PDB file of C-alpha atoms in Angstrom:
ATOM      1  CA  UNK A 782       6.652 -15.711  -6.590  1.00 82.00           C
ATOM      2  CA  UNK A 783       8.646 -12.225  -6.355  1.00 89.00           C
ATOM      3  CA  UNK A 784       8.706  -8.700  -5.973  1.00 94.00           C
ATOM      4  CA  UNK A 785       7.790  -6.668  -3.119  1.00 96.00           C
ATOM      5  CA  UNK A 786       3.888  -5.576  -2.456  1.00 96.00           C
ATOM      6  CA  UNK A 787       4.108  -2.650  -0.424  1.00 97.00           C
ATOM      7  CA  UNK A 788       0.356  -1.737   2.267  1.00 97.00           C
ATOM      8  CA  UNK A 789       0.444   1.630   3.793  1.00 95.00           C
ATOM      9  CA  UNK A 790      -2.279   0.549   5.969  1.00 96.00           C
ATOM     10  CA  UNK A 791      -3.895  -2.318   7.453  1.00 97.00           C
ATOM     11  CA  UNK A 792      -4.472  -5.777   5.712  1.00 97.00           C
ATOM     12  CA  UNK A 793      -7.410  -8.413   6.234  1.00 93.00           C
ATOM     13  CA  UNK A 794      -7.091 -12.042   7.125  1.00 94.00           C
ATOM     14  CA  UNK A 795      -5.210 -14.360   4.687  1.00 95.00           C
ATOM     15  CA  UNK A 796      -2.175 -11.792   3.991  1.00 96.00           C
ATOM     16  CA  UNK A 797       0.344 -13.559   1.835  1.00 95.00           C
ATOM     17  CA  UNK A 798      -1.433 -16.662   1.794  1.00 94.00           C
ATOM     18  CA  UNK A 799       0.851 -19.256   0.159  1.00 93.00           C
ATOM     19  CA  UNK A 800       3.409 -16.818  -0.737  1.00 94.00           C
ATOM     20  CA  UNK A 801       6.620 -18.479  -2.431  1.00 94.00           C
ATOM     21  CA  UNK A 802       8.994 -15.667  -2.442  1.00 95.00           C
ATOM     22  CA  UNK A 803       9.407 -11.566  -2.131  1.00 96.00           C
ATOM     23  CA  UNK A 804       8.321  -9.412   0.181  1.00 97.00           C
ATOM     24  CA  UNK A 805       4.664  -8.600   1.474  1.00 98.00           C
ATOM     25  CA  UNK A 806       5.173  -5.720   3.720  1.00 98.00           C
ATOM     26  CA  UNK A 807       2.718  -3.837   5.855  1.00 98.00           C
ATOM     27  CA  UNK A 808       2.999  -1.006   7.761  1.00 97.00           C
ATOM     28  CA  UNK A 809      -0.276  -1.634  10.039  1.00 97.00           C
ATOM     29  CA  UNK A 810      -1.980  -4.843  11.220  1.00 98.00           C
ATOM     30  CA  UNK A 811      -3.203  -7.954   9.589  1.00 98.00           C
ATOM     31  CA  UNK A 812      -6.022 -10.249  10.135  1.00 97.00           C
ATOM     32  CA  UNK A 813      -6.170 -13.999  11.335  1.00 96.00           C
ATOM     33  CA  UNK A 814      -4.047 -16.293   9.505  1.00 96.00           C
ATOM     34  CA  UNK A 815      -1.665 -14.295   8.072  1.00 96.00           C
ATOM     35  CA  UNK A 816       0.857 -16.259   6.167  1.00 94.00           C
ATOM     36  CA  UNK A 817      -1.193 -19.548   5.881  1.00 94.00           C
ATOM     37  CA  UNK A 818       0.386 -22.147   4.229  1.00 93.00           C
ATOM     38  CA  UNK A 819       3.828 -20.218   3.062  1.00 95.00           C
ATOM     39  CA  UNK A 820       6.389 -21.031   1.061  1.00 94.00           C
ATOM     40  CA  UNK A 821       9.129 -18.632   0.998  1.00 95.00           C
ATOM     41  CA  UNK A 822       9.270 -15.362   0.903  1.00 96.00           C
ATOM     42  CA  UNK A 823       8.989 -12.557   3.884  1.00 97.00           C
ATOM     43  CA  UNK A 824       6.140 -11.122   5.657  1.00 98.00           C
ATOM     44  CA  UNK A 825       7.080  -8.311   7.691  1.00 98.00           C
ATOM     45  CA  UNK A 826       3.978  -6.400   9.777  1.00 98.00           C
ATOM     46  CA  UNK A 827       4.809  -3.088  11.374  1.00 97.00           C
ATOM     47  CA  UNK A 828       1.724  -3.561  13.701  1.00 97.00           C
ATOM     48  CA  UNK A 829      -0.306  -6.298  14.948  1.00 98.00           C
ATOM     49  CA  UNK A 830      -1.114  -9.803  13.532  1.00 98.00           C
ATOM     50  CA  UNK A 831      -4.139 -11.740  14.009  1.00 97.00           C
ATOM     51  CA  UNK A 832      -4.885 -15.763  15.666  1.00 97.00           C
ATOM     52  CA  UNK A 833      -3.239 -18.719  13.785  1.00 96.00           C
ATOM     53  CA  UNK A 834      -0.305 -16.195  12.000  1.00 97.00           C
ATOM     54  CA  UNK A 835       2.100 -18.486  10.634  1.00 95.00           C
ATOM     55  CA  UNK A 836      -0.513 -21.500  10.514  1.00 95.00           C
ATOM     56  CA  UNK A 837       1.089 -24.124   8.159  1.00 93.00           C
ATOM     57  CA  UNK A 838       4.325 -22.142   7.569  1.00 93.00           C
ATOM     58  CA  UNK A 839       6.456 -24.415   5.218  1.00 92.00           C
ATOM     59  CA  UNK A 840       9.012 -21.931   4.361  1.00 93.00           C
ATOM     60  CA  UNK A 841      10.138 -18.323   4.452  1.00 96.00           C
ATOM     61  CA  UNK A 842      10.184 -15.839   7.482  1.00 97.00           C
ATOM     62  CA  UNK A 843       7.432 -13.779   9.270  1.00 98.00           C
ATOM     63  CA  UNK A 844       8.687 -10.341  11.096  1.00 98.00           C
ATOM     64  CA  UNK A 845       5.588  -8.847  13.194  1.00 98.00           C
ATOM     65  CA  UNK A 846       6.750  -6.110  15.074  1.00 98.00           C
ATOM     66  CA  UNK A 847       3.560  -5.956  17.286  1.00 98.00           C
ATOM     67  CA  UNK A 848       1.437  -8.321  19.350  1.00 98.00           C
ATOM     68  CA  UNK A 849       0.004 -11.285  17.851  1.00 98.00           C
ATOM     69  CA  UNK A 850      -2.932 -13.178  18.427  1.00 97.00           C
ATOM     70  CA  UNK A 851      -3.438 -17.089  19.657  1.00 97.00           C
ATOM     71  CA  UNK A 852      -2.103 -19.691  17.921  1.00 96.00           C
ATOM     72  CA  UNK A 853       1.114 -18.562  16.640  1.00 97.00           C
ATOM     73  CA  UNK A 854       2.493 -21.043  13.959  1.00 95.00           C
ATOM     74  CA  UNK A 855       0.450 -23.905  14.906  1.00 94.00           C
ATOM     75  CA  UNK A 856       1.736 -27.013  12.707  1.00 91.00           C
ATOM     76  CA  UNK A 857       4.323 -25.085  11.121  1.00 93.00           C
ATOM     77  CA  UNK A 858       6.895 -26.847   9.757  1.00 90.00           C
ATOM     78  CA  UNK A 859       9.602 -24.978   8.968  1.00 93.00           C
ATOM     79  CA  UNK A 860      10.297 -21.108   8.621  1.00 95.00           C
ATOM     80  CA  UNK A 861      10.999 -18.404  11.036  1.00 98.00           C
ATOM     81  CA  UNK A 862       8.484 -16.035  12.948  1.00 98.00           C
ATOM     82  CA  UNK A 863      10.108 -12.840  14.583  1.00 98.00           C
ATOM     83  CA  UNK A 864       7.879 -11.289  17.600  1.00 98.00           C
ATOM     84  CA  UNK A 865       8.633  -7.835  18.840  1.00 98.00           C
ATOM     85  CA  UNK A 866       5.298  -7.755  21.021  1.00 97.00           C
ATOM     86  CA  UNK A 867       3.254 -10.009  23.193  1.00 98.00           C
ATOM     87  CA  UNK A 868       1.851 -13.249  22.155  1.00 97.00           C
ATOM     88  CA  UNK A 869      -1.491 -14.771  23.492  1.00 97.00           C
ATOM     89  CA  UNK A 870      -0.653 -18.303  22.702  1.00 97.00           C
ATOM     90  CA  UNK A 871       1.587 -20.611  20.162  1.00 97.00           C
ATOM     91  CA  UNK A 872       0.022 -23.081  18.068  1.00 94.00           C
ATOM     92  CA  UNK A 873       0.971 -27.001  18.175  1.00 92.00           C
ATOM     93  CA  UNK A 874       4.365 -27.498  17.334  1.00 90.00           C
ATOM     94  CA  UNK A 875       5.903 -24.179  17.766  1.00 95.00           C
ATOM     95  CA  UNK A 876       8.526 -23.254  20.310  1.00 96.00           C
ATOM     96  CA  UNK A 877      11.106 -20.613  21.446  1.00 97.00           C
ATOM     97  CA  UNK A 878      14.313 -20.447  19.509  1.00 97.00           C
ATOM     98  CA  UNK A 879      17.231 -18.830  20.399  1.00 97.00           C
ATOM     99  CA  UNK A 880      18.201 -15.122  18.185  1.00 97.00           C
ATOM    100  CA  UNK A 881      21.541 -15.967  16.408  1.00 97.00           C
ATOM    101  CA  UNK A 882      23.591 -13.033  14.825  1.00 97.00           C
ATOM    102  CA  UNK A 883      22.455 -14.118  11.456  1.00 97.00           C
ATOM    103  CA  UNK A 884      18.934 -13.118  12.625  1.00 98.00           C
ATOM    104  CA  UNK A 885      20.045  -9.912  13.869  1.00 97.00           C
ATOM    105  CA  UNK A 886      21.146  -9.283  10.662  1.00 97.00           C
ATOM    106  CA  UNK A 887      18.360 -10.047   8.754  1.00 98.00           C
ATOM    107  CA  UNK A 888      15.691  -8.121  10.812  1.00 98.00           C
ATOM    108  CA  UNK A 889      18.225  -5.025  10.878  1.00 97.00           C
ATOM    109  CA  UNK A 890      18.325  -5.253   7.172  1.00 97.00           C
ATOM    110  CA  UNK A 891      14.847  -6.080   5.991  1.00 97.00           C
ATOM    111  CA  UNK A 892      13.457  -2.847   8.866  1.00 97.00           C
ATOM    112  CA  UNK A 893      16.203  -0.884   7.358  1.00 97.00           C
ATOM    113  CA  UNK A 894      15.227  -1.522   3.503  1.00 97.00           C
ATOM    114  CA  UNK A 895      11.353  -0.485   4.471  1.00 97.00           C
ATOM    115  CA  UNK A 896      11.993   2.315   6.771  1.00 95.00           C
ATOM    116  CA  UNK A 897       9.961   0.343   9.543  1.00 95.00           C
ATOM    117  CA  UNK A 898      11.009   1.220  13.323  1.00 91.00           C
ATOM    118  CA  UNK A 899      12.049  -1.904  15.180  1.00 92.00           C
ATOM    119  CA  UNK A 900      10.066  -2.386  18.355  1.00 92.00           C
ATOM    120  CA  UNK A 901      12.893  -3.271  21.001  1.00 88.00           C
ATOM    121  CA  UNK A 902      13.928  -6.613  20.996  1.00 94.00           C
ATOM    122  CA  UNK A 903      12.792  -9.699  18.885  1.00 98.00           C
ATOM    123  CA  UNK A 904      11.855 -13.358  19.782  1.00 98.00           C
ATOM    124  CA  UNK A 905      12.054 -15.847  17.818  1.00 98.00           C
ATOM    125  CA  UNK A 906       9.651 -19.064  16.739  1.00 98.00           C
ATOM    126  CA  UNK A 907      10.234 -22.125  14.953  1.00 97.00           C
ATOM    127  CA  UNK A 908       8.858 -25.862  14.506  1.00 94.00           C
ATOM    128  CA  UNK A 909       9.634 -27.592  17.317  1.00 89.00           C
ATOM    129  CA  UNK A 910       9.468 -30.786  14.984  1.00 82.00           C
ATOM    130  CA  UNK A 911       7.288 -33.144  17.158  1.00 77.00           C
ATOM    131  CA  UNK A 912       4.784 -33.708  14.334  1.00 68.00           C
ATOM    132  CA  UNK A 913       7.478 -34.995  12.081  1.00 60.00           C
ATOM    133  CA  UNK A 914       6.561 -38.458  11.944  1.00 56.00           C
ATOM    134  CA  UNK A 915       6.114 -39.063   8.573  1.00 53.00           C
ATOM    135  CA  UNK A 916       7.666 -42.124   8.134  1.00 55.00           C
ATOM    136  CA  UNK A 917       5.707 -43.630  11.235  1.00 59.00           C
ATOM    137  CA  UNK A 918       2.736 -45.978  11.030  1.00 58.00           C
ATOM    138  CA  UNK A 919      -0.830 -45.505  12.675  1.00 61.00           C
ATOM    139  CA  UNK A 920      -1.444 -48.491  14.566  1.00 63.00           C
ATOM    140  CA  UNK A 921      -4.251 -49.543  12.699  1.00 64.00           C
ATOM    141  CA  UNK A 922      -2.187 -48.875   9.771  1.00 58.00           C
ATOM    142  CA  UNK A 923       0.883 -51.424  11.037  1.00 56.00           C
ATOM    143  CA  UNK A 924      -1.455 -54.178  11.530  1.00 60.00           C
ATOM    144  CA  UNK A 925      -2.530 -53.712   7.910  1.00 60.00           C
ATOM    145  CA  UNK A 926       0.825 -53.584   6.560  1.00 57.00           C
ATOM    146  CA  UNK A 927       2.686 -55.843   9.165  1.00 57.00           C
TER     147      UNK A 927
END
């Protein structure tokens, strides 16, 4: 919910699973599907991250200064994801958004608070918001209801 959990090292798979607010910093890499299903809060990875990082992301921001594996924030729905290395693939839903100053800010100031060396330049990832259809039927569904 808060605080600040601090891994000198590498982390498994899962890392900050449904996290809803603080930090969860790491100075190495993480495993597959880092960040499943968060809520808030900010993962920041000095190394590499795993397939499916971000899967699920409702809230918060990701910073992984490395590579990451496939899948990068498939069927996320809102949140950030900061890249500083290469990505094998993005996950359904999630595109290339443009670095505002606001951004800059942030990633200066959350590398700065850690001590973590920013890679070069960041990209940026977000829900491109094609799965929001919420309010749309199935249509099996509107010949039930209409």
């Amino acid at each position: 919910m808060s605080g600040v959990v601090l891994i000198d090292k590498n982390a498994g798979s899962l890392t900050g699973a449904a996290l809803r607010g603080g930090d969860v910093v790491v100075s190495g890499d993480v495993g597959a599907r880092s960040g499943i299903d968060q809520k808030g809060g900010t993962i920041l990875v000095g190394g590499n991250a795993g397939m499916m990082t971000g899967f699920m992301l409702q809230r918060g921001r990701q910073i992984i200064c490395g590579n990451v594996g496939g899948g990068l924030g498939d069927s996320m729905y809102d949140g950030a994801i900061y890249v500083g290395g290469k990505i094998t693939s993005l996950g359904v839903d999630c595109v290339e958004a443009e670095l505002t100053p606001t951004d800059d800010e942030f990633l200066a100031r959350k590398l700065g608070i850690y001590g973590i060396e920013p890679p070069g330049a960041f990209r940026k990832f977000v829900c491109g918001r094609k799965l929001w259809n919420y309010d749309n039927l199935e249509p099996a569904e509107r010949k039930l209801v209409l």
